[in-house]
mmCIF file of C-alpha atoms in Angstrom:
data_model
loop_
_atom_site.group_PDB
_atom_site.id
_atom_site.type_symbol
_atom_site.label_atom_id
_atom_site.label_comp_id
_atom_site.label_asym_id
_atom_site.label_seq_id
_atom_site.Cartn_x
_atom_site.Cartn_y
_atom_site.Cartn_z
ATOM 1 C CA UNK A 238 145.769 14.219 163.669
ATOM 2 C CA UNK A 239 147.154 17.064 161.598
ATOM 3 C CA UNK A 240 147.428 21.161 161.525
ATOM 4 C CA UNK A 241 146.772 24.024 159.005
ATOM 5 C CA UNK A 242 146.720 27.613 159.859
ATOM 6 C CA UNK A 243 144.410 29.754 157.754
ATOM 7 C CA UNK A 244 146.040 32.880 157.726
ATOM 8 C CA UNK A 245 144.658 36.818 157.021
ATOM 9 C CA UNK A 246 144.731 36.977 152.872
ATOM 10 C CA UNK A 247 143.129 40.056 152.335
ATOM 11 C CA UNK A 248 141.678 43.012 154.701
ATOM 12 C CA UNK A 249 137.798 44.127 154.510
ATOM 13 C CA UNK A 250 137.754 46.239 157.304
ATOM 14 C CA UNK A 251 140.179 48.461 158.968
ATOM 15 C CA UNK A 252 139.523 50.843 161.632
ATOM 16 C CA UNK A 253 142.021 52.436 163.874
ATOM 17 C CA UNK A 254 145.094 49.718 163.673
ATOM 18 C CA UNK A 255 147.869 51.044 161.737
ATOM 19 C CA UNK A 256 148.416 48.413 158.822
ATOM 20 C CA UNK A 257 146.920 48.799 155.485
ATOM 21 C CA UNK A 258 148.021 45.443 153.998
ATOM 22 C CA UNK A 259 147.471 42.073 155.001
ATOM 23 C CA UNK A 260 150.237 39.259 153.763
ATOM 24 C CA UNK A 261 150.376 35.707 154.356
ATOM 25 C CA UNK A 262 151.667 34.571 157.569
ATOM 26 C CA UNK A 263 152.949 31.098 158.487
ATOM 27 C CA UNK A 264 153.184 29.703 161.718
ATOM 28 C CA UNK A 265 156.027 31.273 163.399
ATOM 29 C CA UNK A 266 156.686 34.286 160.997
ATOM 30 C CA UNK A 267 156.552 37.878 162.828
ATOM 31 C CA UNK A 268 156.610 40.345 160.147
ATOM 32 C CA UNK A 269 153.104 41.866 160.277
ATOM 33 C CA UNK A 270 152.571 43.914 163.248
ATOM 34 C CA UNK A 271 149.258 45.427 164.065
ATOM 35 C CA UNK A 272 148.925 48.609 166.309
ATOM 36 C CA UNK A 273 145.742 49.834 167.484
ATOM 37 C CA UNK A 274 145.469 53.730 166.986
ATOM 38 C CA UNK A 275 142.500 54.419 169.089
ATOM 39 C CA UNK A 276 139.710 52.390 171.232
ATOM 40 C CA UNK A 277 137.111 50.859 169.234
ATOM 41 C CA UNK A 278 139.969 49.364 166.995
ATOM 42 C CA UNK A 279 138.238 46.910 164.287
ATOM 43 C CA UNK A 280 139.700 44.439 161.616
ATOM 44 C CA UNK A 281 138.028 42.153 159.466
ATOM 45 C CA UNK A 282 139.912 39.918 157.632
ATOM 46 C CA UNK A 283 139.317 37.090 154.829
ATOM 47 C CA UNK A 284 141.470 34.650 155.947
ATOM 48 C CA UNK A 285 142.957 32.008 153.401
ATOM 49 C CA UNK A 286 141.182 28.906 151.598
ATOM 50 C CA UNK A 287 141.452 25.228 153.265
ATOM 51 C CA UNK A 288 142.671 22.702 150.933
ATOM 52 C CA UNK A 289 141.041 19.397 151.930
ATOM 53 C CA UNK A 290 143.305 17.119 149.671
ATOM 54 C CA UNK A 291 144.026 14.200 152.022
ATOM 55 C CA UNK A 292 141.924 15.244 154.711
ATOM 56 C CA UNK A 293 138.932 12.589 155.733
ATOM 57 C CA UNK A 294 137.577 15.039 158.362
ATOM 58 C CA UNK A 295 138.121 18.220 160.031
ATOM 59 C CA UNK A 296 138.119 18.012 163.674
ATOM 60 C CA UNK A 297 138.094 21.679 165.152
ATOM 61 C CA UNK A 298 139.009 25.285 164.575
ATOM 62 C CA UNK A 299 140.301 27.515 166.738
ATOM 63 C CA UNK A 300 141.264 31.676 167.140
ATOM 64 C CA UNK A 301 144.713 32.574 167.802
ATOM 65 C CA UNK A 302 145.858 36.250 168.522
ATOM 66 C CA UNK A 303 149.506 36.510 169.475
ATOM 67 C CA UNK A 304 150.159 40.094 170.712
ATOM 68 C CA UNK A 305 150.360 42.233 173.533
ATOM 69 C CA UNK A 306 149.235 45.361 175.888
ATOM 70 C CA UNK A 307 151.813 47.793 176.108
ATOM 71 C CA UNK A 308 150.560 48.641 179.691
ATOM 72 C CA UNK A 309 152.009 47.898 183.367
ATOM 73 C CA UNK A 310 149.014 46.010 184.276
ATOM 74 C CA UNK A 311 145.287 44.987 182.931
ATOM 75 C CA UNK A 312 144.542 43.754 179.436
ATOM 76 C CA UNK A 313 142.784 44.641 176.268
ATOM 77 C CA UNK A 314 139.986 42.578 175.318
ATOM 78 C CA UNK A 315 139.863 41.510 171.414
ATOM 79 C CA UNK A 316 136.035 40.605 170.930
ATOM 80 C CA UNK A 317 136.770 38.082 167.750
ATOM 81 C CA UNK A 318 134.123 36.972 165.616
ATOM 82 C CA UNK A 319 134.629 33.939 163.286
ATOM 83 C CA UNK A 320 132.365 34.275 159.786
ATOM 84 C CA UNK A 321 131.076 32.489 156.666
ATOM 85 C CA UNK A 322 131.994 34.268 153.706
ATOM 86 C CA UNK A 323 129.055 35.958 153.226
ATOM 87 C CA UNK A 324 129.511 37.758 157.189
ATOM 88 C CA UNK A 325 127.073 35.181 158.597
ATOM 89 C CA UNK A 326 128.635 34.364 162.568
ATOM 90 C CA UNK A 327 129.815 30.926 163.099
ATOM 91 C CA UNK A 328 131.104 31.846 167.046
ATOM 92 C CA UNK A 329 132.443 34.932 168.674
ATOM 93 C CA UNK A 330 134.421 34.925 172.022
ATOM 94 C CA UNK A 331 136.179 37.536 174.016
ATOM 95 C CA UNK A 332 140.173 36.748 174.353
ATOM 96 C CA UNK A 333 142.078 39.256 177.234
ATOM 97 C CA UNK A 334 145.370 40.006 175.496
ATOM 98 C CA UNK A 335 147.417 40.244 178.989
ATOM 99 C CA UNK A 336 149.966 43.771 179.907
ATOM 100 C CA UNK A 337 153.257 43.797 179.404
ATOM 101 C CA UNK A 338 155.921 44.302 176.525
ATOM 102 C CA UNK A 339 156.319 40.041 175.828
ATOM 103 C CA UNK A 340 153.928 39.341 173.590
ATOM 104 C CA UNK A 341 151.502 36.231 174.596
ATOM 105 C CA UNK A 342 149.315 33.935 172.791
ATOM 106 C CA UNK A 343 146.002 33.800 173.793
ATOM 107 C CA UNK A 344 143.309 30.856 172.491
ATOM 108 C CA UNK A 345 140.080 30.699 171.751
ATOM 109 C CA UNK A 346 137.539 27.898 172.296
ATOM 110 C CA UNK A 347 138.413 24.472 170.689
ATOM 111 C CA UNK A 348 135.107 24.523 168.139
ATOM 112 C CA UNK A 349 134.239 21.266 166.939
ATOM 113 C CA UNK A 350 131.026 22.045 164.853
ATOM 114 C CA UNK A 351 130.436 25.058 162.662
ATOM 115 C CA UNK A 352 126.731 25.345 164.338
ATOM 116 C CA UNK A 353 126.735 23.286 167.483
ATOM 117 C CA UNK A 354 125.941 20.072 165.678
ATOM 118 C CA UNK A 355 126.993 19.773 161.810
ATOM 119 C CA UNK A 356 130.536 19.258 161.501
ATOM 120 C CA UNK A 357 133.178 21.269 159.661
ATOM 121 C CA UNK A 358 133.299 21.616 156.101
ATOM 122 C CA UNK A 359 135.592 22.851 153.272
ATOM 123 C CA UNK A 360 133.150 25.176 152.211
ATOM 124 C CA UNK A 361 132.327 26.535 155.785
ATOM 125 C CA UNK A 362 136.252 27.522 155.999
ATOM 126 C CA UNK A 363 136.718 28.465 152.223
ATOM 127 C CA UNK A 364 136.217 32.367 151.960
ATOM 128 C CA UNK A 365 136.112 32.231 156.423
ATOM 129 C CA UNK A 366 136.475 35.982 158.255
ATOM 130 C CA UNK A 367 138.167 36.823 161.229
ATOM 131 C CA UNK A 368 136.624 40.194 163.184
ATOM 132 C CA UNK A 369 138.914 41.415 165.959
ATOM 133 C CA UNK A 370 137.248 44.399 167.695
ATOM 134 C CA UNK A 371 139.308 46.298 170.243
ATOM 135 C CA UNK A 372 137.447 48.633 172.251
ATOM 136 C CA UNK A 373 139.626 49.739 175.140
ATOM 137 C CA UNK A 374 143.308 49.299 174.057
ATOM 138 C CA UNK A 375 143.980 52.942 172.622
ATOM 139 C CA UNK A 376 147.326 52.994 171.068
ATOM 140 C CA UNK A 377 148.942 50.192 173.571
ATOM 141 C CA UNK A 378 147.185 46.849 171.703
ATOM 142 C CA UNK A 379 149.620 45.292 169.346
ATOM 143 C CA UNK A 380 148.902 41.935 167.121
ATOM 144 C CA UNK A 381 151.715 40.115 165.635
ATOM 145 C CA UNK A 382 149.753 37.409 164.047
ATOM 146 C CA UNK A 383 145.864 36.363 164.774
ATOM 147 C CA UNK A 384 145.147 33.031 162.924
ATOM 148 C CA UNK A 385 142.288 29.691 162.826
ATOM 149 C CA UNK A 386 144.539 26.644 163.562
ATOM 150 C CA UNK A 387 142.412 23.715 162.074
ATOM 151 C CA UNK A 388 142.646 20.291 163.663
ATOM 152 C CA UNK A 389 141.843 17.538 161.337
ATOM 153 C CA UNK A 390 142.268 13.809 160.017
ATOM 154 C CA UNK A 391 143.976 12.523 157.074
ATOM 155 C CA UNK A 392 142.768 10.416 154.741
ATOM 156 C CA UNK A 393 144.720 7.187 154.470
ATOM 157 C CA UNK A 394 144.916 4.094 152.269
ATOM 158 C CA UNK A 395 146.797 0.893 153.497
ATOM 159 C CA UNK A 396 148.461 1.962 156.975
ATOM 160 C CA UNK A 397 150.213 4.513 155.152
ATOM 161 C CA UNK A 398 149.574 7.593 152.801
ATOM 162 C CA UNK A 399 149.697 6.878 149.136
ATOM 163 C CA UNK A 400 149.952 10.447 147.792
ATOM 164 C CA UNK A 401 146.991 11.177 149.563
ATOM 165 C CA UNK A 402 144.414 8.542 147.656
ATOM 166 C CA UNK A 403 141.724 7.483 149.902
ATOM 167 C CA UNK A 404 141.405 3.452 150.282
ATOM 168 C CA UNK A 405 138.251 3.890 147.796
ATOM 169 C CA UNK A 406 140.185 4.801 145.270
ATOM 170 C CA UNK A 407 143.085 3.023 145.198
ATOM 171 C CA UNK A 408 142.540 1.105 142.246
ATOM 172 C CA UNK A 409 142.256 4.013 140.438
ATOM 173 C CA UNK A 410 146.163 4.362 140.690
ATOM 174 C CA UNK A 411 147.777 3.305 137.561
ATOM 175 C CA UNK A 412 144.606 0.356 136.773
ATOM 176 C CA UNK A 413 145.739 -1.635 139.654
ATOM 177 C CA UNK A 414 143.097 -3.265 142.017
ATOM 178 C CA UNK A 415 143.037 -3.137 145.338
ATOM 179 C CA UNK A 416 143.573 -7.227 145.721
ATOM 180 C CA UNK A 417 146.773 -6.517 143.676
ATOM 181 C CA UNK A 418 148.262 -3.756 145.782
ATOM 182 C CA UNK A 419 150.664 -5.612 147.021
ATOM 183 C CA UNK A 420 152.343 -6.219 143.596
ATOM 184 C CA UNK A 421 153.554 -2.710 142.874
ATOM 185 C CA UNK A 422 157.026 -1.974 143.689
ATOM 186 C CA UNK A 423 157.920 -0.444 146.887
ATOM 187 C CA UNK A 424 154.442 -0.410 148.525
#
């Protein structure tokens, strides 16, 4: 299993959040901090596209929010919704961001299908949007990172990856037939 992250690429709706620009965040980076400015803060972002090069299957996706609630107790509820590029909803879920000034990582449910029975595809993930609605955090909610975690299975050839080429296509590499692959130097 391998992991990729779909990070915010562009903001389509931004109400009651102090940030206006969405810039790419890789896992572990914390340069974008979004603070709520009032209740009913709503943010909809388009996520970066999924590169399915060398991917045999997309096994699951999951919403992740890294943030905090600047209060002594309680939490703010992040009402999350994952949609396709057209805005049709895949899943929605409430995530509780706990009180305290130390950020917490809050994870959503692992989603193995796009509709309850159909496996995820590259076209499902490309143009995907993530909505975060915060109806109850006043000026105390903060998101440092929010993204979709994608777990997938890598395509393999002969027990080892060959530049991401699937076993069915190995004969296309420099005209070497599958039966003669052992004759290629270094393989």
